[in-house]
Amino acid sequence: MNGTPPLHQAAGVPLMPIQASSIAGRTDALFYSLLGLSATMALLIAVVAVVFCIRYRKGSAADRGQAREHANGLEWTWTIAPLLAFIGLFLWGAYDYSALTRPPDGAMPVYVVAKQWVWTLQHANGKREIDELHVPVGQPVRLLLASQDVIHSFYVPEFRIKQDVVPGRYTAIWFTASRPGTYHLLCAEFCGTDHATMGGGIIAMPPEQFSRWLEQGRQGPDLVQRGYRLFREHGCAGCHDARSTVHAPALDHLFSRRVFLQDGRMVVADETYIRDSILTPGKDVVAGYAPVMPSFAGQFSEPDLMALVAYLKSDHSKEVPAR
């Protein structure tokens, strides 16, 4: 592709891939800290074992008459110090992992559908890609992922991100590319005969160059407009419109809203909740409403569902004009 940055390859045999995202440095620091602590503990145990094997070997002149049954200070130190060290590493890893589930405000959305054996990706303005994803350097990007068939795993070694893509539900992850270039996109979960060929590239571009690329060759409606069209074509407005005679929940400003259910539970309306409400409406019935909505399973493809989710996430209190 003309203008595409070259695929980054480190010289020699590097211990780790290059760092190309905002989280990569912290991930590597955690890895090296865990490796260093584990190696130190293993070396210490090995040295002590060797010293004792030599000093107290059979036939040695070592004095065994003053052997102590307990050394409470040493035993407590030996137990508590490694425990605290590994708890600290666990908390460090848990914090970094949880950070990947909380994208910054204004993160650029990208909708990803995995299927044997290809990645299909769509930007909010409707532009689609296959086995490639163009992103701007320095801007957070949030991926909403779904699988059309089996479990896949979205893996970019240089970004230090890996997220399983599971059929029947949404998963999400975000990243911020920190340097221009083209980076490996792999499937890290065995997904069938051609699993090894399921790959591609993440192309990180300067923001101005990305903006020009995003508008080139774009045709048709954006994702919200496409979702609005599907919403109207399948008669959803007939029940969920405020003027409808059918008693159905209002969908205005639905996303991130707390929803109280008939069984007493409370859920937050995220992408998975919206998807489940379309395909299995009897699963989470809103309090005060009868379970009369039919299932639309089999009527929408995964890209269609993502378009509906994008529409329902938007402020759709007013009709969305067709493109």
PDB file of C-alpha atoms in Angstrom:
ATOM      1  CA  MET A   1       0.000   0.000   0.000  1.00  0.00           C
ATOM      2  CA  ASN A   2       1.431   3.373  -0.997  1.00  0.00           C
ATOM      3  CA  GLY A   3       2.334   5.507   1.996  1.00  0.00           C
ATOM      4  CA  THR A   4       2.084   2.634   4.458  1.00  0.00           C
ATOM      5  CA  PRO A   5       4.887   2.718   7.048  1.00  0.00           C
ATOM      6  CA  PRO A   6       7.164  -0.319   6.900  1.00  0.00           C
ATOM      7  CA  LEU A   7       6.704  -3.258   9.236  1.00  0.00           C
ATOM      8  CA  HIS A   8       8.973  -2.747  12.234  1.00  0.00           C
ATOM      9  CA  GLN A   9      11.591  -5.449  12.674  1.00  0.00           C
ATOM     10  CA  ALA A  10      14.156  -5.225  15.470  1.00  0.00           C
ATOM     11  CA  ALA A  11      17.755  -6.107  14.601  1.00  0.00           C
ATOM     12  CA  GLY A  12      19.244  -9.334  15.903  1.00  0.00           C
ATOM     13  CA  VAL A  13      17.281 -11.542  18.266  1.00  0.00           C
ATOM     14  CA  PRO A  14      15.467  -9.199  20.687  1.00  0.00           C
ATOM     15  CA  LEU A  15      14.213 -10.416  24.040  1.00  0.00           C
ATOM     16  CA  MET A  16      10.931  -8.561  23.518  1.00  0.00           C
ATOM     17  CA  PRO A  17       9.181  -6.911  20.543  1.00  0.00           C
ATOM     18  CA  ILE A  18       9.591  -3.157  20.254  1.00  0.00           C
ATOM     19  CA  GLN A  19       7.384  -0.981  22.440  1.00  0.00           C
ATOM     20  CA  ALA A  20       4.805   0.777  20.289  1.00  0.00           C
ATOM     21  CA  SER A  21       1.942   1.646  22.650  1.00  0.00           C
ATOM     22  CA  SER A  22       1.439   3.647  25.824  1.00  0.00           C
ATOM     23  CA  ILE A  23       1.008   0.494  27.932  1.00  0.00           C
ATOM     24  CA  ALA A  24       3.977  -1.426  26.513  1.00  0.00           C
ATOM     25  CA  GLY A  25       6.580   0.099  28.851  1.00  0.00           C
ATOM     26  CA  ARG A  26       4.616  -0.723  32.005  1.00  0.00           C
ATOM     27  CA  THR A  27       3.916  -4.249  30.758  1.00  0.00           C
ATOM     28  CA  ASP A  28       7.588  -4.885  30.098  1.00  0.00           C
ATOM     29  CA  ALA A  29       8.566  -3.400  33.474  1.00  0.00           C
ATOM     30  CA  LEU A  30       6.155  -5.795  35.187  1.00  0.00           C
ATOM     31  CA  PHE A  31       7.510  -8.726  33.176  1.00  0.00           C
ATOM     32  CA  TYR A  32      11.136  -7.939  33.990  1.00  0.00           C
ATOM     33  CA  SER A  33      10.294  -7.368  37.663  1.00  0.00           C
ATOM     34  CA  LEU A  34       8.537 -10.730  37.888  1.00  0.00           C
ATOM     35  CA  LEU A  35      11.394 -12.397  36.015  1.00  0.00           C
ATOM     36  CA  GLY A  36      14.008 -10.757  38.253  1.00  0.00           C
ATOM     37  CA  LEU A  37      12.224 -11.632  41.490  1.00  0.00           C
ATOM     38  CA  SER A  38      11.628 -15.228  40.400  1.00  0.00           C
ATOM     39  CA  ALA A  39      15.258 -15.620  39.288  1.00  0.00           C
ATOM     40  CA  THR A  40      16.516 -14.137  42.560  1.00  0.00           C
ATOM     41  CA  MET A  41      14.378 -16.510  44.614  1.00  0.00           C
ATOM     42  CA  ALA A  42      15.414 -19.512  42.513  1.00  0.00           C
ATOM     43  CA  LEU A  43      19.093 -18.573  42.756  1.00  0.00           C
ATOM     44  CA  LEU A  44      18.899 -18.018  46.515  1.00  0.00           C
ATOM     45  CA  ILE A  45      17.232 -21.389  47.087  1.00  0.00           C
ATOM     46  CA  ALA A  46      19.744 -23.126  44.812  1.00  0.00           C
ATOM     47  CA  VAL A  47      22.744 -21.527  46.592  1.00  0.00           C
ATOM     48  CA  VAL A  48      21.415 -22.433  50.056  1.00  0.00           C
ATOM     49  CA  ALA A  49      20.673 -26.003  48.915  1.00  0.00           C
ATOM     50  CA  VAL A  50      24.174 -26.436  47.474  1.00  0.00           C
ATOM     51  CA  VAL A  51      25.867 -24.977  50.576  1.00  0.00           C
ATOM     52  CA  PHE A  52      23.926 -27.243  52.911  1.00  0.00           C
ATOM     53  CA  CYS A  53      24.519 -30.294  50.709  1.00  0.00           C
ATOM     54  CA  ILE A  54      28.269 -29.675  50.836  1.00  0.00           C
ATOM     55  CA  ARG A  55      28.518 -28.589  54.499  1.00  0.00           C
ATOM     56  CA  TYR A  56      26.373 -31.352  55.932  1.00  0.00           C
ATOM     57  CA  ARG A  57      27.190 -34.129  53.524  1.00  0.00           C
ATOM     58  CA  LYS A  58      27.701 -37.616  54.920  1.00  0.00           C
ATOM     59  CA  GLY A  59      31.054 -37.936  56.637  1.00  0.00           C
ATOM     60  CA  SER A  60      31.708 -34.182  56.919  1.00  0.00           C
ATOM     61  CA  ALA A  61      33.176 -32.723  60.127  1.00  0.00           C
ATOM     62  CA  ALA A  62      30.330 -30.189  60.530  1.00  0.00           C
ATOM     63  CA  ASP A  63      29.031 -29.839  64.096  1.00  0.00           C
ATOM     64  CA  ARG A  64      25.490 -31.206  64.244  1.00  0.00           C
ATOM     65  CA  GLY A  65      25.133 -31.041  68.013  1.00  0.00           C
ATOM     66  CA  GLN A  66      23.699 -27.510  68.160  1.00  0.00           C
ATOM     67  CA  ALA A  67      20.923 -28.056  65.608  1.00  0.00           C
ATOM     68  CA  ARG A  68      17.863 -25.894  66.357  1.00  0.00           C
ATOM     69  CA  GLU A  69      14.333 -27.126  65.839  1.00  0.00           C
ATOM     70  CA  HIS A  70      12.944 -23.631  65.113  1.00  0.00           C
ATOM     71  CA  ALA A  71      14.200 -20.219  64.021  1.00  0.00           C
ATOM     72  CA  ASN A  72      11.061 -18.145  64.266  1.00  0.00           C
ATOM     73  CA  GLY A  73      12.531 -14.905  62.950  1.00  0.00           C
ATOM     74  CA  LEU A  74      14.000 -16.582  59.879  1.00  0.00           C
ATOM     75  CA  GLU A  75      10.844 -18.612  59.250  1.00  0.00           C
ATOM     76  CA  TRP A  76       8.553 -15.566  59.468  1.00  0.00           C
ATOM     77  CA  THR A  77      10.878 -13.521  57.249  1.00  0.00           C
ATOM     78  CA  TRP A  78      11.177 -16.336  54.705  1.00  0.00           C
ATOM     79  CA  THR A  79       7.371 -16.682  54.562  1.00  0.00           C
ATOM     80  CA  ILE A  80       6.200 -13.068  54.699  1.00  0.00           C
ATOM     81  CA  ALA A  81       8.813 -11.280  52.548  1.00  0.00           C
ATOM     82  CA  PRO A  82       8.208 -13.339  49.370  1.00  0.00           C
ATOM     83  CA  LEU A  83       4.454 -13.231  50.017  1.00  0.00           C
ATOM     84  CA  LEU A  84       4.454  -9.430  50.178  1.00  0.00           C
ATOM     85  CA  ALA A  85       6.668  -9.191  47.089  1.00  0.00           C
ATOM     86  CA  PHE A  86       4.370 -11.383  44.997  1.00  0.00           C
ATOM     87  CA  ILE A  87       1.226  -9.676  46.306  1.00  0.00           C
ATOM     88  CA  GLY A  88       2.787  -6.390  45.199  1.00  0.00           C
ATOM     89  CA  LEU A  89       3.405  -7.791  41.722  1.00  0.00           C
ATOM     90  CA  PHE A  90      -0.161  -9.110  41.605  1.00  0.00           C
ATOM     91  CA  LEU A  91      -1.608  -5.701  42.517  1.00  0.00           C
ATOM     92  CA  TRP A  92       0.627  -4.041  39.925  1.00  0.00           C
ATOM     93  CA  GLY A  93      -0.563  -6.467  37.241  1.00  0.00           C
ATOM     94  CA  ALA A  94      -4.211  -6.184  38.321  1.00  0.00           C
ATOM     95  CA  TYR A  95      -4.045  -2.383  38.120  1.00  0.00           C
ATOM     96  CA  ASP A  96      -2.531  -2.418  34.620  1.00  0.00           C
ATOM     97  CA  TYR A  97      -4.989  -5.076  33.449  1.00  0.00           C
ATOM     98  CA  SER A  98      -8.001  -3.209  34.789  1.00  0.00           C
ATOM     99  CA  ALA A  99      -6.742  -0.037  33.101  1.00  0.00           C
ATOM    100  CA  LEU A 100      -7.172  -1.770  29.736  1.00  0.00           C
ATOM    101  CA  THR A 101     -10.922  -2.058  30.440  1.00  0.00           C
ATOM    102  CA  ARG A 102     -11.317   1.689  31.112  1.00  0.00           C
ATOM    103  CA  PRO A 103     -10.636   3.650  27.925  1.00  0.00           C
ATOM    104  CA  PRO A 104     -10.129   7.405  28.229  1.00  0.00           C
ATOM    105  CA  ASP A 105     -13.004   9.675  27.312  1.00  0.00           C
ATOM    106  CA  GLY A 106     -13.084  10.370  23.604  1.00  0.00           C
ATOM    107  CA  ALA A 107     -11.375   7.127  22.572  1.00  0.00           C
ATOM    108  CA  MET A 108     -11.890   6.434  18.872  1.00  0.00           C
ATOM    109  CA  PRO A 109     -14.281   3.479  18.424  1.00  0.00           C
ATOM    110  CA  VAL A 110     -13.462   0.645  16.041  1.00  0.00           C
ATOM    111  CA  TYR A 111     -15.803  -2.317  15.547  1.00  0.00           C
ATOM    112  CA  VAL A 112     -14.105  -5.673  14.924  1.00  0.00           C
ATOM    113  CA  VAL A 113     -15.685  -8.934  13.748  1.00  0.00           C
ATOM    114  CA  ALA A 114     -13.511 -12.055  13.655  1.00  0.00           C
ATOM    115  CA  LYS A 115     -14.390 -15.062  11.543  1.00  0.00           C
ATOM    116  CA  GLN A 116     -12.512 -17.985  10.046  1.00  0.00           C
ATOM    117  CA  TRP A 117      -9.991 -16.761   9.010  1.00  0.00           C
ATOM    118  CA  VAL A 118     -10.153 -13.024   8.619  1.00  0.00           C
ATOM    119  CA  TRP A 119     -10.421  -9.828  10.643  1.00  0.00           C
ATOM    120  CA  THR A 120     -13.076  -7.354   9.469  1.00  0.00           C
ATOM    121  CA  LEU A 121     -12.885  -3.889  10.978  1.00  0.00           C
ATOM    122  CA  GLN A 122     -15.102  -0.837  10.660  1.00  0.00           C
ATOM    123  CA  HIS A 123     -14.631   2.764  11.701  1.00  0.00           C
ATOM    124  CA  ALA A 124     -17.438   4.925  13.046  1.00  0.00           C
ATOM    125  CA  ASN A 125     -17.700   6.816   9.756  1.00  0.00           C
ATOM    126  CA  GLY A 126     -18.467   3.547   7.931  1.00  0.00           C
ATOM    127  CA  LYS A 127     -15.054   2.939   6.368  1.00  0.00           C
ATOM    128  CA  ARG A 128     -14.178  -0.765   6.424  1.00  0.00           C
ATOM    129  CA  GLU A 129     -10.915  -2.682   6.442  1.00  0.00           C
ATOM    130  CA  ILE A 130      -9.944  -6.323   6.139  1.00  0.00           C
ATOM    131  CA  ASP A 131      -6.913  -7.661   8.043  1.00  0.00           C
ATOM    132  CA  GLU A 132      -5.658  -4.091   8.483  1.00  0.00           C
ATOM    133  CA  LEU A 133      -6.415  -1.329  10.930  1.00  0.00           C
ATOM    134  CA  HIS A 134      -5.296   2.252  10.425  1.00  0.00           C
ATOM    135  CA  VAL A 135      -5.059   4.306  13.629  1.00  0.00           C
ATOM    136  CA  PRO A 136      -3.678   7.732  14.569  1.00  0.00           C
ATOM    137  CA  VAL A 137      -0.579   7.948  16.737  1.00  0.00           C
ATOM    138  CA  GLY A 138      -1.235   9.418  20.171  1.00  0.00           C
ATOM    139  CA  GLN A 139      -5.021   8.943  20.182  1.00  0.00           C
ATOM    140  CA  PRO A 140      -6.712   6.245  22.292  1.00  0.00           C
ATOM    141  CA  VAL A 141      -8.534   3.625  20.224  1.00  0.00           C
ATOM    142  CA  ARG A 142     -11.235   1.386  21.712  1.00  0.00           C
ATOM    143  CA  LEU A 143     -11.982  -1.932  20.012  1.00  0.00           C
ATOM    144  CA  LEU A 144     -15.364  -3.606  20.375  1.00  0.00           C
ATOM    145  CA  LEU A 145     -14.875  -7.226  19.317  1.00  0.00           C
ATOM    146  CA  ALA A 146     -17.247 -10.032  18.333  1.00  0.00           C
ATOM    147  CA  SER A 147     -16.779 -13.451  16.769  1.00  0.00           C
ATOM    148  CA  GLN A 148     -18.974 -14.836  14.024  1.00  0.00           C
ATOM    149  CA  ASP A 149     -17.999 -18.486  14.607  1.00  0.00           C
ATOM    150  CA  VAL A 150     -15.377 -19.718  17.119  1.00  0.00           C
ATOM    151  CA  ILE A 151     -13.061 -18.212  19.727  1.00  0.00           C
ATOM    152  CA  HIS A 152     -10.341 -15.985  18.290  1.00  0.00           C
ATOM    153  CA  SER A 153      -7.834 -13.734  20.054  1.00  0.00           C
ATOM    154  CA  PHE A 154      -6.824 -10.228  18.948  1.00  0.00           C
ATOM    155  CA  TYR A 155      -3.080  -9.992  19.611  1.00  0.00           C
ATOM    156  CA  VAL A 156      -0.641  -7.188  18.795  1.00  0.00           C
ATOM    157  CA  PRO A 157       2.766  -8.067  20.322  1.00  0.00           C
ATOM    158  CA  GLU A 158       4.282  -4.600  19.856  1.00  0.00           C
ATOM    159  CA  PHE A 159       1.327  -3.026  21.699  1.00  0.00           C
ATOM    160  CA  ARG A 160       1.351  -5.702  24.462  1.00  0.00           C
ATOM    161  CA  ILE A 161      -2.408  -6.237  24.074  1.00  0.00           C
ATOM    162  CA  LYS A 162      -4.264  -9.509  23.714  1.00  0.00           C
ATOM    163  CA  GLN A 163      -8.019  -9.960  23.972  1.00  0.00           C
ATOM    164  CA  ASP A 164     -10.060 -13.113  23.369  1.00  0.00           C
ATOM    165  CA  VAL A 165     -12.950 -12.696  20.932  1.00  0.00           C
ATOM    166  CA  VAL A 166     -15.788 -14.949  22.045  1.00  0.00           C
ATOM    167  CA  PRO A 167     -18.897 -15.909  20.031  1.00  0.00           C
ATOM    168  CA  GLY A 168     -22.187 -14.790  21.556  1.00  0.00           C
ATOM    169  CA  ARG A 169     -20.829 -11.814  23.490  1.00  0.00           C
ATOM    170  CA  TYR A 170     -18.789  -8.652  23.144  1.00  0.00           C
ATOM    171  CA  THR A 171     -15.307  -8.067  24.499  1.00  0.00           C
ATOM    172  CA  ALA A 172     -13.376  -4.809  24.413  1.00  0.00           C
ATOM    173  CA  ILE A 173      -9.857  -3.470  24.769  1.00  0.00           C
ATOM    174  CA  TRP A 174      -8.134  -0.164  24.056  1.00  0.00           C
ATOM    175  CA  PHE A 175      -4.665   1.076  23.203  1.00  0.00           C
ATOM    176  CA  THR A 176      -2.785   4.199  22.215  1.00  0.00           C
ATOM    177  CA  ALA A 177      -0.177   3.782  19.489  1.00  0.00           C
ATOM    178  CA  SER A 178       2.961   5.677  20.487  1.00  0.00           C
ATOM    179  CA  ARG A 179       5.034   5.557  17.285  1.00  0.00           C
ATOM    180  CA  PRO A 180       4.260   5.402  13.553  1.00  0.00           C
ATOM    181  CA  GLY A 181       4.734   2.102  11.793  1.00  0.00           C
ATOM    182  CA  THR A 182       3.081  -1.146  10.820  1.00  0.00           C
ATOM    183  CA  TYR A 183       2.761  -3.791  13.509  1.00  0.00           C
ATOM    184  CA  HIS A 184       1.759  -7.448  13.524  1.00  0.00           C
ATOM    185  CA  LEU A 185      -1.895  -8.339  14.101  1.00  0.00           C
ATOM    186  CA  LEU A 186      -2.273 -12.023  14.986  1.00  0.00           C
ATOM    187  CA  CYS A 187      -4.888 -14.493  16.139  1.00  0.00           C
ATOM    188  CA  ALA A 188      -3.507 -16.044  19.327  1.00  0.00           C
ATOM    189  CA  GLU A 189      -6.246 -18.665  19.817  1.00  0.00           C
ATOM    190  CA  PHE A 190      -6.317 -21.802  17.643  1.00  0.00           C
ATOM    191  CA  CYS A 191      -9.412 -21.326  15.497  1.00  0.00           C
ATOM    192  CA  GLY A 192      -9.279 -24.043  12.843  1.00  0.00           C
ATOM    193  CA  THR A 193      -7.438 -25.228   9.773  1.00  0.00           C
ATOM    194  CA  ASP A 194      -6.084 -21.860   8.581  1.00  0.00           C
ATOM    195  CA  HIS A 195      -5.456 -20.354  12.000  1.00  0.00           C
ATOM    196  CA  ALA A 196      -1.820 -19.656  11.117  1.00  0.00           C
ATOM    197  CA  THR A 197      -2.844 -17.466   8.172  1.00  0.00           C
ATOM    198  CA  MET A 198      -5.223 -15.290  10.218  1.00  0.00           C
ATOM    199  CA  GLY A 199      -3.196 -12.146  10.594  1.00  0.00           C
ATOM    200  CA  GLY A 200      -2.679  -8.658   9.347  1.00  0.00           C
ATOM    201  CA  GLY A 201      -1.268  -5.339  10.433  1.00  0.00           C
ATOM    202  CA  ILE A 202      -1.971  -2.311  12.607  1.00  0.00           C
ATOM    203  CA  ILE A 203      -0.871   0.792  10.712  1.00  0.00           C
ATOM    204  CA  ALA A 204      -0.142   3.702  13.054  1.00  0.00           C
ATOM    205  CA  MET A 205      -0.062   7.049  11.245  1.00  0.00           C
ATOM    206  CA  PRO A 206       0.473  10.687  12.205  1.00  0.00           C
ATOM    207  CA  PRO A 207      -2.940  12.235  13.039  1.00  0.00           C
ATOM    208  CA  GLU A 208      -3.061  14.520   9.988  1.00  0.00           C
ATOM    209  CA  GLN A 209      -2.198  11.672   7.638  1.00  0.00           C
ATOM    210  CA  PHE A 210      -4.776   9.429   9.294  1.00  0.00           C
ATOM    211  CA  SER A 211      -7.507  12.058   8.920  1.00  0.00           C
ATOM    212  CA  ARG A 212      -6.836  12.270   5.180  1.00  0.00           C
ATOM    213  CA  TRP A 213      -6.803   8.480   4.868  1.00  0.00           C
ATOM    214  CA  LEU A 214     -10.084   8.138   6.793  1.00  0.00           C
ATOM    215  CA  GLU A 215     -11.964  10.335   4.314  1.00  0.00           C
ATOM    216  CA  GLN A 216     -10.506   8.769   1.168  1.00  0.00           C
ATOM    217  CA  GLY A 217     -12.843   6.487  -0.746  1.00  0.00           C
ATOM    218  CA  ARG A 218     -15.545   6.469   1.894  1.00  0.00           C
ATOM    219  CA  GLN A 219     -18.982   5.649   0.518  1.00  0.00           C
ATOM    220  CA  GLY A 220     -22.355   4.942   2.044  1.00  0.00           C
ATOM    221  CA  PRO A 221     -23.736   5.732   5.503  1.00  0.00           C
ATOM    222  CA  ASP A 222     -21.737   5.864   8.681  1.00  0.00           C
ATOM    223  CA  LEU A 223     -22.309   3.275  11.386  1.00  0.00           C
ATOM    224  CA  VAL A 224     -24.942   5.277  13.284  1.00  0.00           C
ATOM    225  CA  GLN A 225     -26.903   5.987  10.094  1.00  0.00           C
ATOM    226  CA  ARG A 226     -26.773   2.333   9.109  1.00  0.00           C
ATOM    227  CA  GLY A 227     -28.001   1.336  12.578  1.00  0.00           C
ATOM    228  CA  TYR A 228     -30.854   3.835  12.329  1.00  0.00           C
ATOM    229  CA  ARG A 229     -31.887   2.354   8.990  1.00  0.00           C
ATOM    230  CA  LEU A 230     -31.907  -1.165  10.445  1.00  0.00           C
ATOM    231  CA  PHE A 231     -33.835   0.106  13.467  1.00  0.00           C
ATOM    232  CA  ARG A 232     -36.558   1.514  11.202  1.00  0.00           C
ATOM    233  CA  GLU A 233     -36.615  -1.347   8.681  1.00  0.00           C
ATOM    234  CA  HIS A 234     -37.184  -3.997  11.372  1.00  0.00           C
ATOM    235  CA  GLY A 235     -39.993  -2.068  13.033  1.00  0.00           C
ATOM    236  CA  CYS A 236     -38.188  -1.332  16.295  1.00  0.00           C
ATOM    237  CA  ALA A 237     -39.555   2.206  16.411  1.00  0.00           C
ATOM    238  CA  GLY A 238     -43.095   0.807  16.273  1.00  0.00           C
ATOM    239  CA  CYS A 239     -42.768  -0.301  19.902  1.00  0.00           C
ATOM    240  CA  HIS A 240     -39.982   1.834  21.375  1.00  0.00           C
ATOM    241  CA  ASP A 241     -41.183   5.174  20.045  1.00  0.00           C
ATOM    242  CA  ALA A 242     -42.692   7.392  22.737  1.00  0.00           C
ATOM    243  CA  ARG A 243     -45.893   7.681  20.661  1.00  0.00           C
ATOM    244  CA  SER A 244     -46.320   3.926  20.308  1.00  0.00           C
ATOM    245  CA  THR A 245     -49.368   2.194  21.754  1.00  0.00           C
ATOM    246  CA  VAL A 246     -47.148  -0.740  22.788  1.00  0.00           C
ATOM    247  CA  HIS A 247     -45.815  -0.455  26.328  1.00  0.00           C
ATOM    248  CA  ALA A 248     -42.049  -0.797  25.703  1.00  0.00           C
ATOM    249  CA  PRO A 249     -39.011   0.834  27.348  1.00  0.00           C
ATOM    250  CA  ALA A 250     -37.783   4.132  25.931  1.00  0.00           C
ATOM    251  CA  LEU A 251     -34.341   3.867  24.344  1.00  0.00           C
ATOM    252  CA  ASP A 252     -33.278   7.514  24.379  1.00  0.00           C
ATOM    253  CA  HIS A 253     -29.929   7.971  26.156  1.00  0.00           C
ATOM    254  CA  LEU A 254     -29.895   4.258  26.936  1.00  0.00           C
ATOM    255  CA  PHE A 255     -26.163   3.597  26.941  1.00  0.00           C
ATOM    256  CA  SER A 256     -24.496   3.592  30.391  1.00  0.00           C
ATOM    257  CA  ARG A 257     -27.886   4.073  32.045  1.00  0.00           C
ATOM    258  CA  ARG A 258     -28.839   1.938  35.033  1.00  0.00           C
ATOM    259  CA  VAL A 259     -31.643  -0.469  34.172  1.00  0.00           C
ATOM    260  CA  PHE A 260     -33.779  -2.117  36.849  1.00  0.00           C
ATOM    261  CA  LEU A 261     -35.063  -5.577  35.968  1.00  0.00           C
ATOM    262  CA  GLN A 262     -38.141  -7.588  36.901  1.00  0.00           C
ATOM    263  CA  ASP A 263     -36.135 -10.047  39.006  1.00  0.00           C
ATOM    264  CA  GLY A 264     -34.792  -7.248  41.205  1.00  0.00           C
ATOM    265  CA  ARG A 265     -31.367  -6.969  39.609  1.00  0.00           C
ATOM    266  CA  MET A 266     -29.850  -3.764  38.353  1.00  0.00           C
ATOM    267  CA  VAL A 267     -27.587  -3.701  35.297  1.00  0.00           C
ATOM    268  CA  VAL A 268     -25.773  -0.989  33.409  1.00  0.00           C
ATOM    269  CA  ALA A 269     -26.739  -0.777  29.753  1.00  0.00           C
ATOM    270  CA  ASP A 270     -23.491  -1.537  27.927  1.00  0.00           C
ATOM    271  CA  GLU A 271     -22.923  -3.035  24.478  1.00  0.00           C
ATOM    272  CA  THR A 272     -23.459  -6.608  25.690  1.00  0.00           C
ATOM    273  CA  TYR A 273     -26.755  -5.667  27.356  1.00  0.00           C
ATOM    274  CA  ILE A 274     -27.998  -4.064  24.130  1.00  0.00           C
ATOM    275  CA  ARG A 275     -26.925  -7.088  22.079  1.00  0.00           C
ATOM    276  CA  ASP A 276     -28.606  -9.524  24.457  1.00  0.00           C
ATOM    277  CA  SER A 277     -31.790  -7.433  24.481  1.00  0.00           C
ATOM    278  CA  ILE A 278     -31.992  -7.799  20.692  1.00  0.00           C
ATOM    279  CA  LEU A 279     -31.191 -11.515  20.471  1.00  0.00           C
ATOM    280  CA  THR A 280     -32.513 -12.860  23.798  1.00  0.00           C
ATOM    281  CA  PRO A 281     -35.010 -10.253  25.056  1.00  0.00           C
ATOM    282  CA  GLY A 282     -36.396 -12.591  27.721  1.00  0.00           C
ATOM    283  CA  LYS A 283     -33.055 -12.722  29.529  1.00  0.00           C
ATOM    284  CA  ASP A 284     -33.186  -9.269  31.176  1.00  0.00           C
ATOM    285  CA  VAL A 285     -36.758  -7.964  31.235  1.00  0.00           C
ATOM    286  CA  VAL A 286     -37.056  -4.357  32.361  1.00  0.00           C
ATOM    287  CA  ALA A 287     -39.104  -3.834  35.514  1.00  0.00           C
ATOM    288  CA  GLY A 288     -42.654  -2.721  34.779  1.00  0.00           C
ATOM    289  CA  TYR A 289     -42.770  -4.156  31.257  1.00  0.00           C
ATOM    290  CA  ALA A 290     -44.227  -7.390  29.931  1.00  0.00           C
ATOM    291  CA  PRO A 291     -41.805  -9.785  28.132  1.00  0.00           C
ATOM    292  CA  VAL A 292     -43.484  -9.341  24.748  1.00  0.00           C
ATOM    293  CA  MET A 293     -40.490  -8.488  22.563  1.00  0.00           C
ATOM    294  CA  PRO A 294     -39.686 -11.223  20.009  1.00  0.00           C
ATOM    295  CA  SER A 295     -36.151 -12.463  19.480  1.00  0.00           C
ATOM    296  CA  PHE A 296     -34.286 -11.150  16.450  1.00  0.00           C
ATOM    297  CA  ALA A 297     -31.732 -13.965  16.524  1.00  0.00           C
ATOM    298  CA  GLY A 298     -30.777 -14.944  12.985  1.00  0.00           C
ATOM    299  CA  GLN A 299     -32.101 -11.706  11.503  1.00  0.00           C
ATOM    300  CA  PHE A 300     -28.977  -9.628  12.051  1.00  0.00           C
ATOM    301  CA  SER A 301     -25.364 -10.362  11.181  1.00  0.00           C
ATOM    302  CA  GLU A 302     -22.620  -9.379  13.628  1.00  0.00           C
ATOM    303  CA  PRO A 303     -21.859  -6.189  11.637  1.00  0.00           C
ATOM    304  CA  ASP A 304     -25.597  -5.357  11.693  1.00  0.00           C
ATOM    305  CA  LEU A 305     -25.692  -5.807  15.464  1.00  0.00           C
ATOM    306  CA  MET A 306     -22.695  -3.535  15.873  1.00  0.00           C
ATOM    307  CA  ALA A 307     -24.408  -0.880  13.738  1.00  0.00           C
ATOM    308  CA  LEU A 308     -27.514  -1.110  15.940  1.00  0.00           C
ATOM    309  CA  VAL A 309     -25.345  -0.850  19.050  1.00  0.00           C
ATOM    310  CA  ALA A 310     -23.614   2.234  17.622  1.00  0.00           C
ATOM    311  CA  TYR A 311     -26.998   3.827  16.898  1.00  0.00           C
ATOM    312  CA  LEU A 312     -28.420   3.064  20.339  1.00  0.00           C
ATOM    313  CA  LYS A 313     -25.232   4.405  21.959  1.00  0.00           C
ATOM    314  CA  SER A 314     -25.690   7.695  20.127  1.00  0.00           C
ATOM    315  CA  ASP A 315     -28.127  10.447  21.073  1.00  0.00           C
ATOM    316  CA  HIS A 316     -30.970   9.155  18.894  1.00  0.00           C
ATOM    317  CA  SER A 317     -33.758  11.237  20.408  1.00  0.00           C
ATOM    318  CA  LYS A 318     -34.029  12.737  16.961  1.00  0.00           C
ATOM    319  CA  GLU A 319     -34.093  10.952  13.645  1.00  0.00           C
ATOM    320  CA  VAL A 320     -30.733  10.423  11.996  1.00  0.00           C
ATOM    321  CA  PRO A 321     -30.658  11.806   8.449  1.00  0.00           C
ATOM    322  CA  ALA A 322     -29.767   9.355   5.720  1.00  0.00           C
ATOM    323  CA  ARG A 323     -26.464   9.920   3.961  1.00  0.00           C
TER     324      ARG A 323
END
